[in-house]
Every structure is written in C-alpha cells, then in structure tokens.
Amino acid sequence: MHPVDNQRPVLIVGNWKMHKTISETLNYLQTLDQHLSAHELQREVWLGVPFTALHSAKNACAQTAIKIGAQNLHEEAEGAYTGEISATMIKEAGADFVIIGHSERRRDFNESDEQIKQKLKQALAKCLTPILCIGETLEERENALTRDRLEMELKNALENFSFQAVHSLIIAYEPVWAIGTGRSATPEQAEEAHQIIRNCLASFWGSEAAEKIPLLYGGSVNVRSAPELLDAPNIDGLLIGGASLDP
Ligand code: PGA
C-alpha cells in the first residue's frame, strides 16, 4: 500500500546539521516559502534547524505549513549539564519535532541506546514528535546483519513503550554507509529495510499500529533519487541532509 493510499503523509524533512545562522535561516525560509506556494506540493515540509535558529525559524514559519524542529536534546529534564539543551527549552523555542539517535550522534558523541531511549521519553513528555534514526553500518550490511541491527535498535529504543505513548513516533532508516557519502541506498534496499522495520513495529504493537507510523529514508538523497525512493510502498518520506541546504 502506498502512503498516499493509507493516509500516512508524504513527509520531507531537512536535517541541516551544523549549518546556517539565524540570518541565513530567514533568507532560506523566504525562498522556500515562495517555491512551495508556487508549486502546490502535496508534501509536508519539516526542517531540523540548529538550536540557535529555532525561535526565529518558528516565527518566520508561523503563517506557513512548514514545521520546525531540533536535531537533538538532552536525556534529562534539567540539571548541571553544561552546554546541553532540554526538551522544555526546545519546545518553548518553537520546536514541533526533534531528531533522536542520528548516527553522527551515536558515533561521534557516543550516544548509547539507553540515552536514546531517555531522550525519546523527554521528547514525548513535552509533546515533541520524535524522529528516531536507526541504520546499519557498511560492515553490518556486508555481513548480512542489517536485520539484526535494525531490530536491536528498535527494541532497545522502544521496548516497554505502549503504542499510545509513542503514537506520534516517526522512524528514519538511515544506513550509516549512505550518510553524506553520495551513495544512496537503492529504492529496493530501502524498501527491504523499511519492511523489516514495519514488521518489527508490528511485533511490538500489532500491524494496524505499525501501518500508522511514518518511515523515512535518509542517506545521500538528492533531487534525482528522491522521486523513485518515494515510489516505494513503505517509504513515506525522506530525511535529507546535504541536499536540504539549498531551498
Ligand atoms: P545526507 O544526510 O542527506 O547528507 O546524506 C542525511 C542525514 O544525515 O540525515
């Protein structure tokens, strides 16, 4: 069943990473809004911006359908964590959603599955839509461990949550080998992984619930690869890094 048939929205999420100041953000949003108005796209557009641009971006998008989110949050509600940002802070700054467990954070900042689970709890407690990122490394894919990796990451992050508690959840499948490498997964590879994810979610909460959870693909998506990825039945949207920096 394609997302258009089953009511899951087609979602395009930009992950800006450590790019764009406040003024660059405002210029971008002005241009993007013009493009979106001119083309009447049947897509939802969400942008994961740096913390510093959240508030201005949210204000600039007030009259548009664009949603604004953060790329991370801390796993505790508050406390002596110098330099960290809480769910309450990003919520009040204007975030609608938050990216959690991106592989760059797992790899470069040693984020553990336990931290990721706590981050999910914080996001859900503040009504922030979590976009949970999971994905295998090249080595795991080459050793036929993709399924194991995806199922383990899902289990570790989501075990013990009821579907009701995570009903706003979005999952992003981002194979580590495809991120920022220019080497996107093929639609077939992505679809296969998304089926694994959908089945795993069904094993937690039943297939009706699993069908409701949007699954995004991310990893070197560009204007050429996007349409065919979106044609796959279980790909409900895209999480786009580098290519999202150009409105
Ligand atoms: P990329 O990044 O599109 O630049 O590969 C995707 C991501 O990291 O979310």
Coordinates of N, CA, C and O in Angstrom, one line a residue, residues 51-213:
F51 N 19.9 24.7 17.1 CA 19.1 25.3 18.3 C 19.0 26.8 18.2 O 18.0 27.4 18.5
T52 N 20.1 27.5 17.7 CA 20.1 28.9 17.7 C 19.1 29.5 16.8 O 18.8 30.7 16.9
A53 N 18.7 28.8 15.8 CA 17.8 29.3 14.8 C 16.3 28.9 15.0 O 15.4 29.3 14.3
L54 N 16.1 28.1 16.1 CA 14.7 27.5 16.3 C 13.7 28.6 16.4 O 12.7 28.6 15.7
H55 N 13.9 29.6 17.3 CA 12.9 30.6 17.6 C 12.6 31.4 16.4 O 11.4 31.7 16.1
S56 N 13.6 31.9 15.8 CA 13.4 32.8 14.6 C 12.7 32.0 13.5 O 11.9 32.5 12.8
A57 N 13.2 30.7 13.3 CA 12.6 29.9 12.2 C 11.1 29.7 12.5 O 10.3 29.8 11.6
K58 N 10.8 29.4 13.7 CA 9.4 29.2 14.1 C 8.5 30.4 13.8 O 7.4 30.3 13.2
N59 N 9.0 31.6 14.2 CA 8.3 32.8 14.0 C 8.1 33.1 12.5 O 7.0 33.4 12.0
A60 N 9.2 32.8 11.7 CA 9.1 33.1 10.3 C 8.1 32.1 9.6 O 7.6 32.4 8.5
C61 N 7.9 31.0 10.2 CA 7.0 30.0 9.6 C 5.6 30.0 10.1 O 4.8 29.1 9.8
A62 N 5.3 31.0 11.0 CA 4.0 31.0 11.7 C 2.9 30.9 10.7 O 1.9 30.3 11.0
Q63 N 3.0 31.6 9.6 CA 1.8 31.6 8.6 C 2.0 30.5 7.5 O 1.3 30.6 6.5
T64 N 2.9 29.6 7.7 CA 3.1 28.6 6.7 C 2.8 27.2 7.3 O 2.6 27.0 8.5
A65 N 2.9 26.1 6.4 CA 2.7 24.8 6.9 C 4.0 24.1 7.3 O 4.0 22.9 7.6
I66 N 5.1 24.8 7.1 CA 6.4 24.2 7.4 C 6.5 24.0 8.9 O 6.2 24.9 9.7
K67 N 7.0 22.8 9.3 CA 7.2 22.6 10.8 C 8.7 22.7 11.0 O 9.6 22.3 10.2
I68 N 9.0 23.1 12.2 CA 10.4 23.4 12.6 C 10.8 22.4 13.8 O 9.9 22.2 14.7
G69 N 12.0 21.9 13.8 CA 12.4 21.0 14.9 C 13.8 21.1 15.2 O 14.6 21.9 14.5
A70 N 14.2 20.4 16.2 CA 15.6 20.4 16.7 C 16.3 19.1 16.2 O 15.6 18.1 15.9
Q71 N 17.6 19.0 16.4 CA 18.3 17.8 15.9 C 18.8 17.0 17.0 O 19.4 15.9 16.8
N72 N 18.5 17.4 18.3 CA 19.0 16.7 19.4 C 18.3 17.3 20.7 O 17.8 18.4 20.6
L73 N 18.4 16.6 21.8 CA 18.0 17.1 23.1 C 18.7 16.3 24.2 O 19.3 15.3 23.8
H74 N 18.7 16.8 25.4 CA 19.4 16.1 26.5 C 18.4 15.1 27.1 O 17.2 15.3 27.0
E75 N 18.9 14.0 27.6 CA 18.0 12.9 28.2 C 17.5 13.2 29.5 O 16.6 12.5 30.0
E76 N 18.0 14.3 30.2 CA 17.4 14.7 31.5 C 16.6 15.9 31.3 O 16.8 16.7 30.4
A77 N 15.6 16.1 32.2 CA 14.7 17.3 32.1 C 15.4 18.6 32.4 O 15.1 19.6 31.8
E78 N 16.4 18.6 33.3 CA 17.2 19.8 33.6 C 18.3 19.4 34.5 O 18.4 18.2 34.9
G79 N 19.2 20.3 34.8 CA 20.3 19.9 35.8 C 21.6 20.5 35.4 O 21.7 21.4 34.5
A80 N 22.7 20.0 36.1 CA 24.0 20.6 35.8 C 24.7 19.9 34.7 O 25.5 19.0 34.8
Y81 N 24.2 20.2 33.5 CA 24.8 19.6 32.2 C 25.2 20.7 31.3 O 24.5 21.1 30.4
T82 N 26.4 21.3 31.6 CA 26.9 22.5 30.9 C 26.8 22.3 29.4 O 27.3 21.3 28.9
G83 N 26.2 23.2 28.8 CA 26.2 23.2 27.3 C 25.1 22.4 26.7 O 25.0 22.4 25.5
E84 N 24.2 21.8 27.5 CA 23.2 20.9 27.0 C 21.8 21.7 26.9 O 21.7 22.7 27.5
I85 N 20.9 21.1 26.1 CA 19.6 21.7 25.9 C 18.5 20.7 26.2 O 18.6 19.6 25.7
S86 N 17.5 21.1 26.9 CA 16.4 20.2 27.3 C 15.2 20.2 26.4 O 15.1 21.2 25.6
A87 N 14.4 19.2 26.6 CA 13.1 19.2 25.8 C 12.3 20.4 26.0 O 11.7 21.0 25.1
T88 N 12.2 20.8 27.3 CA 11.4 22.0 27.6 C 11.9 23.3 26.8 O 11.2 24.1 26.3
M89 N 13.3 23.4 26.8 CA 13.9 24.5 26.1 C 13.6 24.5 24.6 O 13.2 25.6 24.1
I90 N 13.7 23.4 24.0 CA 13.5 23.4 22.5 C 12.0 23.6 22.2 O 11.6 24.2 21.3
K91 N 11.1 23.0 23.1 CA 9.7 23.2 22.9 C 9.3 24.7 23.0 O 8.6 25.2 22.1
E92 N 9.8 25.3 24.0 CA 9.5 26.7 24.2 C 10.1 27.6 23.1 O 9.5 28.6 22.7
A93 N 11.2 27.2 22.6 CA 11.9 27.9 21.5 C 11.1 27.7 20.2 O 11.4 28.4 19.2
G94 N 10.2 26.7 20.1 CA 9.3 26.6 18.9 C 9.4 25.3 18.2 O 8.7 25.1 17.2
A95 N 10.1 24.3 18.8 CA 10.2 23.0 18.0 C 8.9 22.3 18.1 O 8.2 22.2 19.1
D96 N 8.6 21.7 16.9 CA 7.4 20.8 16.8 C 7.9 19.3 16.9 O 7.2 18.4 17.3
F97 N 9.2 19.1 16.5 CA 9.7 17.8 16.5 C 11.2 17.8 16.9 O 11.8 18.8 17.0
V98 N 11.7 16.6 17.1 CA 13.2 16.5 17.4 C 13.7 15.2 16.8 O 13.1 14.2 16.9
I99 N 14.9 15.3 16.2 CA 15.6 14.2 15.7 C 16.4 13.5 16.8 O 17.0 14.2 17.6
I100 N 16.2 12.2 17.0 CA 16.9 11.5 18.1 C 17.7 10.3 17.6 O 17.2 9.5 16.7
G101 N 18.9 10.1 18.0 CA 19.7 9.0 17.7 C 20.3 9.0 16.3 O 20.6 7.9 15.8
H102 N 20.5 10.2 15.8 CA 21.2 10.2 14.5 C 22.5 9.5 14.6 O 23.2 9.6 15.6
S103 N 22.9 8.8 13.5 CA 24.2 8.0 13.6 C 25.4 8.9 13.9 O 26.4 8.4 14.4
E104 N 25.4 10.2 13.5 CA 26.5 11.0 13.8 C 26.6 11.2 15.3 O 27.7 11.4 15.9
R105 N 25.5 11.3 16.0 CA 25.5 11.4 17.4 C 25.9 10.1 18.1 O 26.6 10.1 19.1
R106 N 25.4 9.0 17.6 CA 25.8 7.7 18.1 C 27.3 7.5 18.0 O 28.0 7.1 18.9
R107 N 27.8 7.9 16.8 CA 29.2 7.6 16.5 C 30.1 8.7 17.1 O 31.1 8.3 17.8
D108 N 29.8 9.9 16.9 CA 30.8 11.0 17.3 C 30.6 11.4 18.8 O 31.5 12.1 19.3
F109 N 29.4 11.2 19.3 CA 29.2 11.6 20.7 C 28.9 10.5 21.6 O 28.3 10.7 22.7
N110 N 29.1 9.3 21.1 CA 29.0 8.0 21.9 C 27.6 7.9 22.5 O 27.5 7.4 23.7
E111 N 26.6 8.3 21.9 CA 25.2 8.1 22.4 C 24.9 6.7 22.5 O 25.0 6.0 21.5
S112 N 24.4 6.3 23.6 CA 24.0 4.8 23.8 C 22.5 4.7 23.6 O 21.8 5.6 23.6
D113 N 22.2 3.4 23.4 CA 20.7 3.1 23.2 C 19.9 3.5 24.4 O 18.8 4.0 24.3
E114 N 20.6 3.4 25.6 CA 19.9 3.8 26.8 C 19.6 5.3 26.8 O 18.5 5.8 27.2
Q115 N 20.6 6.1 26.4 CA 20.4 7.6 26.3 C 19.3 7.9 25.3 O 18.5 8.8 25.5
I116 N 19.3 7.2 24.2 CA 18.4 7.4 23.2 C 17.0 7.2 23.7 O 16.0 7.9 23.4
K117 N 16.8 6.1 24.4 CA 15.5 5.8 25.0 C 15.1 6.9 26.0 O 13.9 7.3 25.9
Q118 N 16.0 7.4 26.8 CA 15.6 8.5 27.7 C 15.3 9.8 26.9 O 14.4 10.5 27.3
K119 N 16.0 10.0 25.8 CA 15.7 11.2 25.0 C 14.3 11.1 24.4 O 13.5 12.1 24.4
L120 N 13.9 9.9 24.0 CA 12.6 9.7 23.5 C 11.5 10.0 24.6 O 10.5 10.7 24.3
K121 N 11.8 9.6 25.8 CA 10.9 9.8 26.9 C 10.7 11.3 27.1 O 9.6 11.8 27.3
Q122 N 11.8 12.0 27.1 CA 11.8 13.5 27.3 C 11.0 14.2 26.2 O 10.2 15.1 26.4
A123 N 11.2 13.7 24.9 CA 10.5 14.4 23.8 C 9.0 14.1 23.9 O 8.2 15.0 23.8
L124 N 8.7 12.9 24.2 CA 7.2 12.5 24.3 C 6.6 13.3 25.4 O 5.4 13.7 25.3
A125 N 7.3 13.4 26.5 CA 6.7 14.1 27.7 C 6.4 15.6 27.4 O 5.5 16.2 28.0
K126 N 7.1 16.1 26.4 CA 6.9 17.5 26.1 C 6.1 17.7 24.7 O 6.1 18.7 24.1
C127 N 5.5 16.6 24.3 CA 4.7 16.6 23.1 C 5.5 17.0 21.8 O 5.0 17.8 21.0
L128 N 6.8 16.6 21.8 CA 7.6 16.9 20.6 C 7.6 15.6 19.8 O 7.8 14.5 20.4
T129 N 7.3 15.7 18.5 CA 7.3 14.5 17.7 C 8.7 13.9 17.5 O 9.6 14.7 17.0
P130 N 9.0 12.7 18.0 CA 10.4 12.2 17.8 C 10.6 11.6 16.5 O 9.7 10.8 16.0
I131 N 11.7 11.9 15.8 CA 12.1 11.2 14.6 C 13.3 10.3 15.1 O 14.4 10.8 15.3
L132 N 13.1 9.0 15.3 CA 14.1 8.1 15.7 C 14.9 7.6 14.6 O 14.3 7.0 13.6
C133 N 16.2 7.8 14.6 CA 17.1 7.4 13.4 C 17.7 6.0 13.8 O 18.3 5.9 14.9
I134 N 17.7 5.1 12.8 CA 18.3 3.8 13.0 C 19.0 3.5 11.7 O 18.6 4.0 10.6
G135 N 20.0 2.6 11.7 CA 20.6 2.1 10.5 C 21.8 1.4 10.7 O 22.5 1.5 11.7
E136 N 22.2 0.5 9.7 CA 23.3 -0.4 9.8 C 24.6 0.3 9.2 O 24.5 1.1 8.4
T137 N 25.7 -0.2 9.7 CA 27.0 0.2 9.1 C 27.2 -0.6 7.8 O 26.6 -1.6 7.6
L138 N 28.2 -0.2 7.0 CA 28.6 -1.0 5.8 C 29.0 -2.4 6.2 O 28.6 -3.4 5.6
E139 N 29.8 -2.5 7.3 CA 30.3 -3.8 7.7 C 29.1 -4.7 8.1 O 29.1 -5.9 7.7
E140 N 28.1 -4.2 8.7 CA 27.0 -5.0 9.1 C 26.2 -5.4 7.9 O 25.8 -6.6 7.8
R141 N 26.0 -4.5 6.9 CA 25.3 -4.9 5.7 C 26.1 -6.0 5.0 O 25.5 -7.0 4.5
E142 N 27.4 -5.8 4.9 CA 28.2 -6.8 4.1 C 28.2 -8.2 4.8 O 28.4 -9.2 4.2
N143 N 27.9 -8.2 6.1 CA 27.9 -9.5 6.9 C 26.4 -9.9 7.1 O 26.2 -10.7 8.0
A144 N 25.5 -9.4 6.3 CA 24.1 -9.8 6.4 C 23.5 -9.5 7.8 O 22.7 -10.3 8.3
L145 N 23.9 -8.4 8.5 CA 23.5 -8.2 9.8 C 22.5 -7.0 9.9 O 22.2 -6.4 10.9
T146 N 22.0 -6.5 8.7 CA 21.1 -5.4 8.6 C 19.9 -5.6 9.5 O 19.5 -4.8 10.3
R147 N 19.2 -6.7 9.3 CA 18.0 -7.0 10.1 C 18.3 -7.0 11.6 O 17.6 -6.4 12.3
D148 N 19.4 -7.7 12.0 CA 19.7 -7.7 13.4 C 19.9 -6.3 14.0 O 19.4 -6.0 15.1
R149 N 20.6 -5.5 13.2 CA 20.9 -4.2 13.7 C 19.7 -3.3 13.9 O 19.4 -2.7 14.9
L150 N 18.8 -3.4 12.8 CA 17.6 -2.6 12.9 C 16.7 -3.1 14.0 O 16.1 -2.2 14.8
E151 N 16.5 -4.4 14.1 CA 15.6 -4.9 15.2 C 16.2 -4.6 16.6 O 15.4 -4.2 17.5
M152 N 17.5 -4.6 16.7 CA 18.1 -4.3 18.0 C 17.9 -2.9 18.4 O 17.5 -2.5 19.5
E153 N 18.1 -2.0 17.4 CA 18.0 -0.5 17.7 C 16.5 -0.2 18.0 O 16.3 0.6 18.9
L154 N 15.6 -0.8 17.3 CA 14.2 -0.6 17.6 C 13.8 -1.1 19.0 O 13.2 -0.4 19.8
K155 N 14.3 -2.3 19.2 CA 13.9 -2.9 20.5 C 14.5 -2.1 21.7 O 13.8 -1.8 22.6
N156 N 15.8 -1.7 21.6 CA 16.4 -1.0 22.7 C 15.8 0.4 22.9 O 15.7 0.8 24.0
A157 N 15.3 1.0 21.8 CA 14.7 2.3 22.0 C 13.3 2.3 22.4 O 12.8 3.1 23.2
L158 N 12.5 1.2 21.9 CA 11.1 1.3 22.0 C 10.5 0.3 23.0 O 9.3 0.4 23.3
E159 N 11.3 -0.7 23.4 CA 10.7 -1.7 24.3 C 10.1 -1.0 25.5 O 10.6 -0.1 26.1
N160 N 9.0 -1.6 26.0 CA 8.2 -1.1 27.1 C 7.4 0.2 26.9 O 6.7 0.6 27.8
F161 N 7.5 0.8 25.7 CA 6.6 1.9 25.5 C 5.3 1.2 24.9 O 5.3 0.3 24.1
S162 N 4.1 1.8 25.3 CA 2.9 1.3 24.6 C 2.8 2.1 23.4 O 3.4 3.2 23.2
F163 N 2.0 1.7 22.4 CA 1.8 2.4 21.2 C 1.2 3.8 21.5 O 1.5 4.8 20.9
Q164 N 0.3 3.8 22.5 CA -0.4 5.1 22.9 C 0.7 6.1 23.3 O 0.6 7.3 22.9
A165 N 1.7 5.6 24.0 CA 2.7 6.5 24.5 C 3.6 7.1 23.3 O 4.1 8.2 23.4
V166 N 3.7 6.3 22.3 CA 4.6 6.8 21.2 C 3.9 7.1 19.9 O 4.4 7.1 18.8
H167 N 2.6 7.4 20.0 CA 1.7 7.4 18.8 C 2.2 8.4 17.7 O 2.0 8.3 16.6
S168 N 3.0 9.5 18.2 CA 3.4 10.4 17.2 C 4.8 10.0 16.5 O 5.3 10.7 15.7
L169 N 5.3 8.9 17.0 CA 6.7 8.5 16.5 C 6.8 8.4 15.0 O 5.9 8.0 14.3
I170 N 8.0 8.8 14.6 CA 8.4 8.7 13.2 C 9.8 8.0 13.2 O 10.6 8.3 14.1
I171 N 10.0 7.0 12.3 CA 11.3 6.3 12.3 C 12.0 6.7 11.0 O 11.4 6.8 9.9
A172 N 13.3 7.0 11.1 CA 14.1 7.3 9.9 C 15.1 6.2 9.7 O 15.9 5.9 10.6
Y173 N 15.0 5.5 8.6 CA 16.0 4.5 8.3 C 17.2 5.2 7.6 O 17.0 5.7 6.5
E174 N 18.3 5.2 8.2 CA 19.5 5.9 7.6 C 20.7 5.0 7.7 O 21.4 5.0 8.7
P175 N 20.9 4.2 6.6 CA 22.1 3.4 6.6 C 23.4 4.3 6.8 O 23.5 5.3 6.1
V176 N 24.2 3.9 7.7 CA 25.4 4.8 8.0 C 26.3 5.0 6.8 O 26.8 6.1 6.6
W177 N 26.3 3.9 6.0 CA 27.2 4.0 4.8 C 26.7 4.9 3.7 O 27.4 5.3 2.8
A178 N 25.4 5.4 3.9 CA 24.8 6.2 2.8 C 24.8 7.7 3.3 O 24.5 8.6 2.4
I179 N 25.1 8.0 4.5 CA 25.0 9.3 5.0 C 26.2 10.2 4.6 O 27.4 9.9 4.9
G180 N 25.9 11.2 3.8 CA 27.0 12.1 3.4 C 28.0 11.5 2.5 O 29.1 12.1 2.3
T181 N 27.7 10.4 1.9 CA 28.8 9.7 1.1 C 28.5 9.8 -0.4 O 29.3 9.4 -1.2
G182 N 27.3 10.3 -0.7 CA 26.9 10.3 -2.2 C 26.4 9.0 -2.7 O 26.1 8.8 -3.8
R183 N 26.4 8.0 -1.8 CA 26.0 6.7 -2.2 C 24.7 6.3 -1.5 O 24.6 5.8 -0.4
S184 N 23.6 6.6 -2.1 CA 22.2 6.4 -1.5 C 21.9 4.9 -1.6 O 22.4 4.2 -2.5
A185 N 21.1 4.4 -0.7 CA 20.5 3.1 -0.9 C 19.7 3.1 -2.1 O 19.1 4.1 -2.4
T186 N 19.5 2.0 -2.8 CA 18.6 1.9 -3.9 C 17.2 1.8 -3.3 O 17.0 1.5 -2.1
P187 N 16.2 2.2 -4.1 CA 14.8 2.0 -3.6 C 14.5 0.6 -3.1 O 13.8 0.4 -2.1
E188 N 15.1 -0.4 -3.8 CA 14.9 -1.8 -3.3 C 15.5 -2.0 -2.0 O 14.9 -2.7 -1.1
Q189 N 16.7 -1.6 -1.8 CA 17.4 -1.8 -0.5 C 16.6 -1.0 0.6 O 16.4 -1.6 1.7
A190 N 16.2 0.2 0.3 CA 15.5 1.0 1.3 C 14.2 0.3 1.6 O 13.8 0.2 2.8
E191 N 13.5 -0.1 0.6 CA 12.1 -0.8 0.8 C 12.3 -2.0 1.7 O 11.5 -2.3 2.6
E192 N 13.3 -2.8 1.4 CA 13.5 -4.0 2.1 C 13.7 -3.7 3.6 O 13.1 -4.3 4.5
A193 N 14.6 -2.7 3.9 CA 14.8 -2.3 5.3 C 13.5 -1.8 5.9 O 13.2 -2.1 7.1
H194 N 12.8 -1.0 5.2 CA 11.5 -0.5 5.7 C 10.5 -1.6 6.0 O 9.8 -1.5 7.0
Q195 N 10.5 -2.6 5.2 CA 9.6 -3.7 5.6 C 10.1 -4.4 6.9 O 9.2 -4.8 7.7
I196 N 11.4 -4.6 7.0 CA 11.9 -5.1 8.3 C 11.4 -4.3 9.5 O 10.9 -4.8 10.5
I197 N 11.5 -3.0 9.3 CA 11.2 -2.0 10.4 C 9.6 -2.2 10.6 O 9.2 -2.3 11.8
R198 N 8.9 -2.1 9.6 CA 7.4 -2.2 9.7 C 7.0 -3.5 10.5 O 6.2 -3.5 11.4
N199 N 7.6 -4.6 10.1 CA 7.3 -5.9 10.7 C 7.7 -5.9 12.2 O 7.0 -6.4 13.0
C200 N 8.8 -5.3 12.5 CA 9.3 -5.2 13.8 C 8.3 -4.4 14.7 O 8.0 -4.8 15.8
L201 N 7.9 -3.3 14.1 CA 6.9 -2.4 14.9 C 5.6 -3.2 15.1 O 5.0 -3.1 16.1
A202 N 5.2 -4.0 14.1 CA 4.0 -4.8 14.2 C 4.2 -5.8 15.3 O 3.2 -6.1 16.0
S203 N 5.4 -6.3 15.5 CA 5.6 -7.3 16.5 C 5.4 -6.7 17.9 O 5.1 -7.3 18.9
F204 N 5.7 -5.4 18.0 CA 5.5 -4.7 19.3 C 4.0 -4.3 19.5 O 3.5 -4.5 20.6
W205 N 3.4 -3.8 18.5 CA 2.1 -3.1 18.7 C 1.0 -3.6 17.8 O -0.1 -3.0 17.8
G206 N 1.3 -4.6 17.0 CA 0.2 -5.0 16.0 C 0.4 -4.3 14.7 O 0.9 -3.2 14.6
S207 N -0.2 -4.9 13.6 CA 0.1 -4.4 12.3 C -0.7 -3.1 12.0 O -0.2 -2.2 11.3
E208 N -1.9 -2.9 12.7 CA -2.6 -1.7 12.4 C -1.8 -0.5 12.9 O -1.7 0.5 12.3
A209 N -1.3 -0.6 14.1 CA -0.5 0.4 14.7 C 0.8 0.7 13.8 O 1.1 1.8 13.5
A210 N 1.4 -0.4 13.4 CA 2.7 -0.3 12.6 C 2.4 0.5 11.3 O 3.3 1.2 10.9
E211 N 1.3 0.3 10.7 CA 0.9 0.9 9.5 C 0.8 2.4 9.6 O 0.9 3.2 8.7
K212 N 0.6 2.9 10.9 CA 0.3 4.3 11.1 C 1.6 5.1 11.2 O 1.7 6.3 11.2
I213 N 2.7 4.4 11.5 CA 4.0 5.1 11.8 C 4.7 5.4 10.5 O 5.1 4.5 9.7

